[in-house]
Coordinates of N, CA and C in Angstrom, one line a residue:
X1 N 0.8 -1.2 0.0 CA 0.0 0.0 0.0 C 0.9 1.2 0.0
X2 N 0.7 2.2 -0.9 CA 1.6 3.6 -1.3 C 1.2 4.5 -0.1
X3 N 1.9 5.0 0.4 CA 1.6 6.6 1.4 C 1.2 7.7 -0.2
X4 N 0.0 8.2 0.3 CA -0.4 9.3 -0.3 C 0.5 10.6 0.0
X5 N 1.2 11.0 -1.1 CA 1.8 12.0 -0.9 C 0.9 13.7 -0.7
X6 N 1.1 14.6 0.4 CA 0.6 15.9 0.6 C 0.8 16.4 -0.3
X7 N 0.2 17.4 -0.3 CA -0.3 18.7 -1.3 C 1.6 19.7 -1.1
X8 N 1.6 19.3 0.3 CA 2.6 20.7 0.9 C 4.2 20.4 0.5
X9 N 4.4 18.8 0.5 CA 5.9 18.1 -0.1 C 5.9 18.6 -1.2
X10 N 5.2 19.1 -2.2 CA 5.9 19.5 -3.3 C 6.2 20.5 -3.6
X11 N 7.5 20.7 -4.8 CA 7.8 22.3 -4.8 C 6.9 23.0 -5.5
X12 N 6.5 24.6 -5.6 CA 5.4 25.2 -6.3 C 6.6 26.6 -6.8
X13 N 6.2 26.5 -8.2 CA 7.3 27.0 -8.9 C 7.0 29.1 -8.6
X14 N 7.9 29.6 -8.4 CA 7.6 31.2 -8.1 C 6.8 31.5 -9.4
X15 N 5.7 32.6 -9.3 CA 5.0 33.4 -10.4 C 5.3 34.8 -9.7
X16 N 4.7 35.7 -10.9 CA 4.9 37.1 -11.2 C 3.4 37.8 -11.1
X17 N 3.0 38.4 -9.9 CA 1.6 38.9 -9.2 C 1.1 39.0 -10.4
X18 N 0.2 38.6 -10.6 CA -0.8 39.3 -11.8 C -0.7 38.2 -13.5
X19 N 0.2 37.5 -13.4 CA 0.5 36.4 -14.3 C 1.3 36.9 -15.3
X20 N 1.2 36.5 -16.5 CA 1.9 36.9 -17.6 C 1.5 38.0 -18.2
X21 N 0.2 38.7 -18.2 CA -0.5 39.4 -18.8 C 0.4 40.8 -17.9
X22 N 0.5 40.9 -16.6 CA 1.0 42.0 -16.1 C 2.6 42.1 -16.2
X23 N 3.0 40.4 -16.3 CA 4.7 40.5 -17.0 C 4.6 41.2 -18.1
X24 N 4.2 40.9 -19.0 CA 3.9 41.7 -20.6 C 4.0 42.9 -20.6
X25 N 3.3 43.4 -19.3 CA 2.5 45.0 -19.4 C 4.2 45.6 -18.8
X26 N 4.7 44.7 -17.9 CA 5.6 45.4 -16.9 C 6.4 45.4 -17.9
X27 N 6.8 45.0 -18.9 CA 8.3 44.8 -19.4 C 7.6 46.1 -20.7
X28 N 6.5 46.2 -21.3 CA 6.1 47.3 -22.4 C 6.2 48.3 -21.6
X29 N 5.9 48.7 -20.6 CA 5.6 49.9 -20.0 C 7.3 50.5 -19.3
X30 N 8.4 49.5 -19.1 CA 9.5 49.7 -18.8 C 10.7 49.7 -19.6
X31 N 10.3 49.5 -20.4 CA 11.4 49.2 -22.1 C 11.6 50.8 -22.8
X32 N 13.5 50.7 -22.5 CA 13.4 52.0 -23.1 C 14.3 51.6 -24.1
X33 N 14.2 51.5 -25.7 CA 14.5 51.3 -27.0 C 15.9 52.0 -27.1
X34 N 16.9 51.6 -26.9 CA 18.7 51.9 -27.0 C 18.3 52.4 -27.8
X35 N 18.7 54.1 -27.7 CA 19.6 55.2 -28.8 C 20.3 54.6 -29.8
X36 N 21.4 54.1 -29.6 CA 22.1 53.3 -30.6 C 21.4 52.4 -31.6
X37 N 20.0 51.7 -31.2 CA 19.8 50.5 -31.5 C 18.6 50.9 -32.6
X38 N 17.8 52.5 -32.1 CA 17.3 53.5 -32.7 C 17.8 53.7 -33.9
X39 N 19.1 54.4 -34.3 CA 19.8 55.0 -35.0 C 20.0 53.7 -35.9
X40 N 20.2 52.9 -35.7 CA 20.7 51.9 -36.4 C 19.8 50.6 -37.3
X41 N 18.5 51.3 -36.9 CA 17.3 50.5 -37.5 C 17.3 48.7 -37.0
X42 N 17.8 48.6 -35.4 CA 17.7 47.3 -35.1 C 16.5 46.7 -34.3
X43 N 16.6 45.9 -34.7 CA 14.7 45.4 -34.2 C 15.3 43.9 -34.2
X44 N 14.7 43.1 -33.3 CA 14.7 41.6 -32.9 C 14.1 41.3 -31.9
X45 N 14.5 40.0 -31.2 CA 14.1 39.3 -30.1 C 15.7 38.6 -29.4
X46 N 15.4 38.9 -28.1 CA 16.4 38.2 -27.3 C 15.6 37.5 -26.3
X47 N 16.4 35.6 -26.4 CA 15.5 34.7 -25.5 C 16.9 34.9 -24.6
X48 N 15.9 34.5 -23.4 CA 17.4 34.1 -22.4 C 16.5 33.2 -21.0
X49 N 17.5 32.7 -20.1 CA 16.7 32.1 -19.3 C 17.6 33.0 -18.1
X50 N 16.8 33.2 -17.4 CA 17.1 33.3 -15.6 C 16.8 32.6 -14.5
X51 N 17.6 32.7 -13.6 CA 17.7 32.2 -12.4 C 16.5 32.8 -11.4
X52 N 15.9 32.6 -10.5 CA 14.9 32.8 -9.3 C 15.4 32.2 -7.9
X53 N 15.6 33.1 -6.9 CA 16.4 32.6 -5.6 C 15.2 31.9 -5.1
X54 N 15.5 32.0 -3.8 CA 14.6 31.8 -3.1 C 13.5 32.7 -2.6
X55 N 14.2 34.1 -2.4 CA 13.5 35.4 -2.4 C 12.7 35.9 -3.1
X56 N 13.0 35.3 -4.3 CA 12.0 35.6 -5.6 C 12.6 36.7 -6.6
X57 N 14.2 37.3 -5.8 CA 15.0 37.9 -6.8 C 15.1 37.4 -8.1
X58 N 15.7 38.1 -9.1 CA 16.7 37.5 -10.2 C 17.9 37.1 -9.7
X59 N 18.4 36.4 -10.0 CA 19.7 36.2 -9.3 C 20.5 36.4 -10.8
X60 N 20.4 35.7 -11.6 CA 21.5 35.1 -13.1 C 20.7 35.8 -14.0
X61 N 21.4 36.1 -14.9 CA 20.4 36.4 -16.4 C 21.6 35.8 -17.8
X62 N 21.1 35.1 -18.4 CA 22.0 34.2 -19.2 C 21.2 34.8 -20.8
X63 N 21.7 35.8 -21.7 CA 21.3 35.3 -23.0 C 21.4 34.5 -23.7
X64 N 20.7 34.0 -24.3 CA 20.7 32.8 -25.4 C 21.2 33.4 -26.8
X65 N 20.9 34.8 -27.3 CA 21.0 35.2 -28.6 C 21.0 36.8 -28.3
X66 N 22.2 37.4 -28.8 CA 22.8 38.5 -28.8 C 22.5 39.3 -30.0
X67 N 21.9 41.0 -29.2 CA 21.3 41.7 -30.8 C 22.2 43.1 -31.0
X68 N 22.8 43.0 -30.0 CA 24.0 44.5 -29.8 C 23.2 45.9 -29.9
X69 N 24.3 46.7 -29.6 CA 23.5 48.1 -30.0 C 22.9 49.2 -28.9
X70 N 23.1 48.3 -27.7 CA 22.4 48.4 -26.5 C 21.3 47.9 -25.8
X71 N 20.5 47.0 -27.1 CA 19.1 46.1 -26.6 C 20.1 44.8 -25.6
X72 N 21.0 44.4 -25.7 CA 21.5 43.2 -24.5 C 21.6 43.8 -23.0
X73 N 21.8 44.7 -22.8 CA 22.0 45.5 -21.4 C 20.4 45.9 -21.2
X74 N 19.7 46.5 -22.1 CA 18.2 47.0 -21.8 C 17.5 45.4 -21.4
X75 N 18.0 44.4 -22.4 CA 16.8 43.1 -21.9 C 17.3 42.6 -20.4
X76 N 18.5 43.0 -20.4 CA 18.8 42.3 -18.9 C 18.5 43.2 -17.5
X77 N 18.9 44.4 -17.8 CA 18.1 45.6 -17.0 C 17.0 45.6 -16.5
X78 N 16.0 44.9 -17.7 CA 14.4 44.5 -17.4 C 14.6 43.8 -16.4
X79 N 14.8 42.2 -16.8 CA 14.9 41.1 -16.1 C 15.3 41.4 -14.8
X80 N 16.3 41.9 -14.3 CA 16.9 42.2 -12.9 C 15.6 43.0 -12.3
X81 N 15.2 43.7 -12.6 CA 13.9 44.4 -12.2 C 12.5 43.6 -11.5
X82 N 12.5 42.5 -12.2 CA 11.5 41.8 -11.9 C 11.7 41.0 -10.6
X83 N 10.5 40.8 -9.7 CA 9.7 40.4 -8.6 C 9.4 39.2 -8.2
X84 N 9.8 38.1 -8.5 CA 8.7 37.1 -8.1 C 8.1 36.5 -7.2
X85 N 6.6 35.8 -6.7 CA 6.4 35.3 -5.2 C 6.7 34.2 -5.5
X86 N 7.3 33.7 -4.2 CA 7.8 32.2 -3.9 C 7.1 31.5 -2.8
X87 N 6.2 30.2 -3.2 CA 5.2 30.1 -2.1 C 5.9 29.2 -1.5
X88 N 5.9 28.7 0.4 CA 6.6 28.2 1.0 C 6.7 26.8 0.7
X89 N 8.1 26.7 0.7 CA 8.9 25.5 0.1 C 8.9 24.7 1.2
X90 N 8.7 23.2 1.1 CA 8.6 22.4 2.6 C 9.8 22.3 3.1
X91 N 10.1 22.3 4.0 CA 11.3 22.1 5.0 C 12.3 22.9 4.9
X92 N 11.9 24.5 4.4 CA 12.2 25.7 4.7 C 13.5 25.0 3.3
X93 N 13.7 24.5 2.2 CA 14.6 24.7 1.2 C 15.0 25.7 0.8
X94 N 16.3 26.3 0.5 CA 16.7 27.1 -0.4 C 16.5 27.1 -2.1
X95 N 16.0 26.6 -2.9 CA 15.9 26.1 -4.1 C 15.8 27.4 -5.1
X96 N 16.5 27.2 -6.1 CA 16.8 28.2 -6.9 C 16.1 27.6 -8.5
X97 N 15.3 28.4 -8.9 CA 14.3 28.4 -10.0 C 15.0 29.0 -11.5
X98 N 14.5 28.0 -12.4 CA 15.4 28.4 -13.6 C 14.2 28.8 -14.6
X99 N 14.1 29.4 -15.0 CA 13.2 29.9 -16.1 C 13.4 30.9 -17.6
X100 N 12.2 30.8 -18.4 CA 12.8 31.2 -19.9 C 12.0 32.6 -20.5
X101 N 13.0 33.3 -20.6 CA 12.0 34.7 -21.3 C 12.4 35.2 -22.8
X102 N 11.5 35.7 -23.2 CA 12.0 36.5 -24.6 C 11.4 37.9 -24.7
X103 N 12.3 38.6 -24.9 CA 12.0 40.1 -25.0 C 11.9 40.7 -26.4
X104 N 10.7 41.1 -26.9 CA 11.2 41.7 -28.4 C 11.2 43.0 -28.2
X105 N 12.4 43.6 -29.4 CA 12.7 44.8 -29.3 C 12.1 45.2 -30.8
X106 N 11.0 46.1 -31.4 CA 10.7 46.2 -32.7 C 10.5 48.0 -32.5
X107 N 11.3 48.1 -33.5 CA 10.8 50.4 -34.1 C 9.4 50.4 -33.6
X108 N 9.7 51.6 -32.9 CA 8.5 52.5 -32.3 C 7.9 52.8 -33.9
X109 N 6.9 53.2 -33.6 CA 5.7 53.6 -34.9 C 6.0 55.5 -35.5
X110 N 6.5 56.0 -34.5 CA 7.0 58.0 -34.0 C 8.1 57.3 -33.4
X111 N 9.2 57.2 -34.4 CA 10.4 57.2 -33.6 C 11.1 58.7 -32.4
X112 N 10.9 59.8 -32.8 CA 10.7 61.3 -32.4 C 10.0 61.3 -31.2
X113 N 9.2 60.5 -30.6 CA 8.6 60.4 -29.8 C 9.5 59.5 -28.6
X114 N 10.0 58.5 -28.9 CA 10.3 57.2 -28.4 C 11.9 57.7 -27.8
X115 N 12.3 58.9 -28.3 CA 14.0 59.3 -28.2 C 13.5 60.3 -26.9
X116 N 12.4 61.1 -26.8 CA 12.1 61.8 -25.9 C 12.3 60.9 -24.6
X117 N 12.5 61.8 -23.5 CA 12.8 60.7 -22.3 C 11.1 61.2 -21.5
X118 N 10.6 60.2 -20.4 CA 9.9 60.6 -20.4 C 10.0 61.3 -18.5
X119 N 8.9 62.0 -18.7 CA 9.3 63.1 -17.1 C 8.7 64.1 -17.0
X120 N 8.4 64.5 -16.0 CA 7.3 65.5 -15.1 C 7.9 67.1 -15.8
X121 N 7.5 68.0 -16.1 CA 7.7 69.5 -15.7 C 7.1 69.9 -14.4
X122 N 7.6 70.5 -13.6 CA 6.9 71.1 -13.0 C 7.2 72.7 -12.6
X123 N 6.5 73.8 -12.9 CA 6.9 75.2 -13.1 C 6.1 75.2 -11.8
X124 N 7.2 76.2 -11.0 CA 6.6 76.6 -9.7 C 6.4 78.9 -10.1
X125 N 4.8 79.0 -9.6 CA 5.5 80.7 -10.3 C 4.6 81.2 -8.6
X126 N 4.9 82.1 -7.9 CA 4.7 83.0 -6.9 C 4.6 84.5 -7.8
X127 N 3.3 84.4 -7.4 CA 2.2 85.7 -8.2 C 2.5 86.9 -6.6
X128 N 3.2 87.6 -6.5 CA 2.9 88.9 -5.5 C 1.1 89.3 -5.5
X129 N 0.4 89.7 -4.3 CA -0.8 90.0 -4.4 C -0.7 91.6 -3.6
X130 N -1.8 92.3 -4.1 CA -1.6 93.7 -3.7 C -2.4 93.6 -2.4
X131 N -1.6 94.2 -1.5 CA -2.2 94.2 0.0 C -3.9 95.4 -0.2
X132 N -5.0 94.7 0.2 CA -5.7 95.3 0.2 C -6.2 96.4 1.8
X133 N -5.4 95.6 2.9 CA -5.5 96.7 3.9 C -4.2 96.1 4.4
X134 N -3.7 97.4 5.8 CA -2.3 97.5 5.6 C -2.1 96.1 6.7
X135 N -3.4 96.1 7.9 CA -3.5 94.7 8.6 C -3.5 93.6 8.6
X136 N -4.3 93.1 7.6 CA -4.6 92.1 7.4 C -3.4 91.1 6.4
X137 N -2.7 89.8 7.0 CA -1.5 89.5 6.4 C -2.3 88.5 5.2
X138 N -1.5 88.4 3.9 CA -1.5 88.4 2.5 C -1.2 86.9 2.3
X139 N -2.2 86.4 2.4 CA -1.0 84.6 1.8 C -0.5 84.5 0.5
X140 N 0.9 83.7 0.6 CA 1.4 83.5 -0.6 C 0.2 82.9 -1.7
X141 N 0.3 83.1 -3.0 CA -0.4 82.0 -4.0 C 0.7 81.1 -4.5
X142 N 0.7 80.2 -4.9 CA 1.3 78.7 -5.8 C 0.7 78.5 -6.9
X143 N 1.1 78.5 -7.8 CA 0.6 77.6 -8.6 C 1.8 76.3 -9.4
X144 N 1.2 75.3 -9.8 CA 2.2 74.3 -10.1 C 1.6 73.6 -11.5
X145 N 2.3 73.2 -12.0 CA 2.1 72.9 -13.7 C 2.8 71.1 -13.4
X146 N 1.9 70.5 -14.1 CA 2.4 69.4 -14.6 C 2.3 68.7 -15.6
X147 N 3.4 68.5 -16.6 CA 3.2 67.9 -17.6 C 3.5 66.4 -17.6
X148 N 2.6 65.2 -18.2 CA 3.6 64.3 -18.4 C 2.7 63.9 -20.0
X149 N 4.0 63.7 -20.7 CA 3.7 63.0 -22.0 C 4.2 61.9 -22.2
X150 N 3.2 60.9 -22.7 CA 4.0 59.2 -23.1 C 3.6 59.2 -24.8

């Protein structure tokens, strides 16, 4: 007769909050297209696999296939950035998780747009106001401007 193995003996591999759909979103929304790689009309895909500690860090980032130009440093940049949850491993293991990503790099649609970096203005201006009696104290005015363009 076999012992029924628990639910809890086995390992449960780390995931990324939100699934793939929010990996996708995090790596579009974080991808900034190498100047060099701009200029140069390079566009591809870099696969690579990485490492997952236990903490759910990146630890390793290994490419598989090299596109130069500055997209090898931007796909790895990504990668190191990313999060993962690690659900508790039985008997408190250190176990290190290997997994596989591909990043594609393809021309912005408004290259002119995509060279712009992106970032707040903010104009601070202090308007003077005319004291209407000589008693009564005058509060400063603020005003504050913000731009952001994507």
């Amino acid at each position: 007769m076999k012992k029924e193995k628990k639910e809890e003996s086995f390992l449960k591999q780390p995931y990324y909050v939100g699934g793939d759909s929010a990996l996708k979103e995090f790596i579009t929304k974080n991808l900034v297209y190498p100047k060099q790689a701009m200029e140069h009309n390079i566009e591809g895909s870099i696969p690579m696999t990485y490492d997952i500690n236990y903490k759910g860090e990146v630890a390793d980032v290994r490419l598989m296939h090299h596109l130069g130009f500055g997209c090898d440093e931007e796909a790895v940049r990504l990668v190191k950035l990313l999060h993962f949850t690690v659900p508790k491993l039985p008997r408190n293991l250190r176990v290190i998780f290997h997994k596989k990503l591909t990043i594609h790099f393809r021309l912005p649609k408004h290259p002119e747009k995509a060279l712009e970096s992106q970032g707040y203005n903010i104009s601070y201006i202090q308007k003077p106001i005319q004291k209407k009696m000589e008693n009564t104290p005058v509060p400063s005015v603020y005003t504050y401007t913000i731009n952001y363009d994507n």
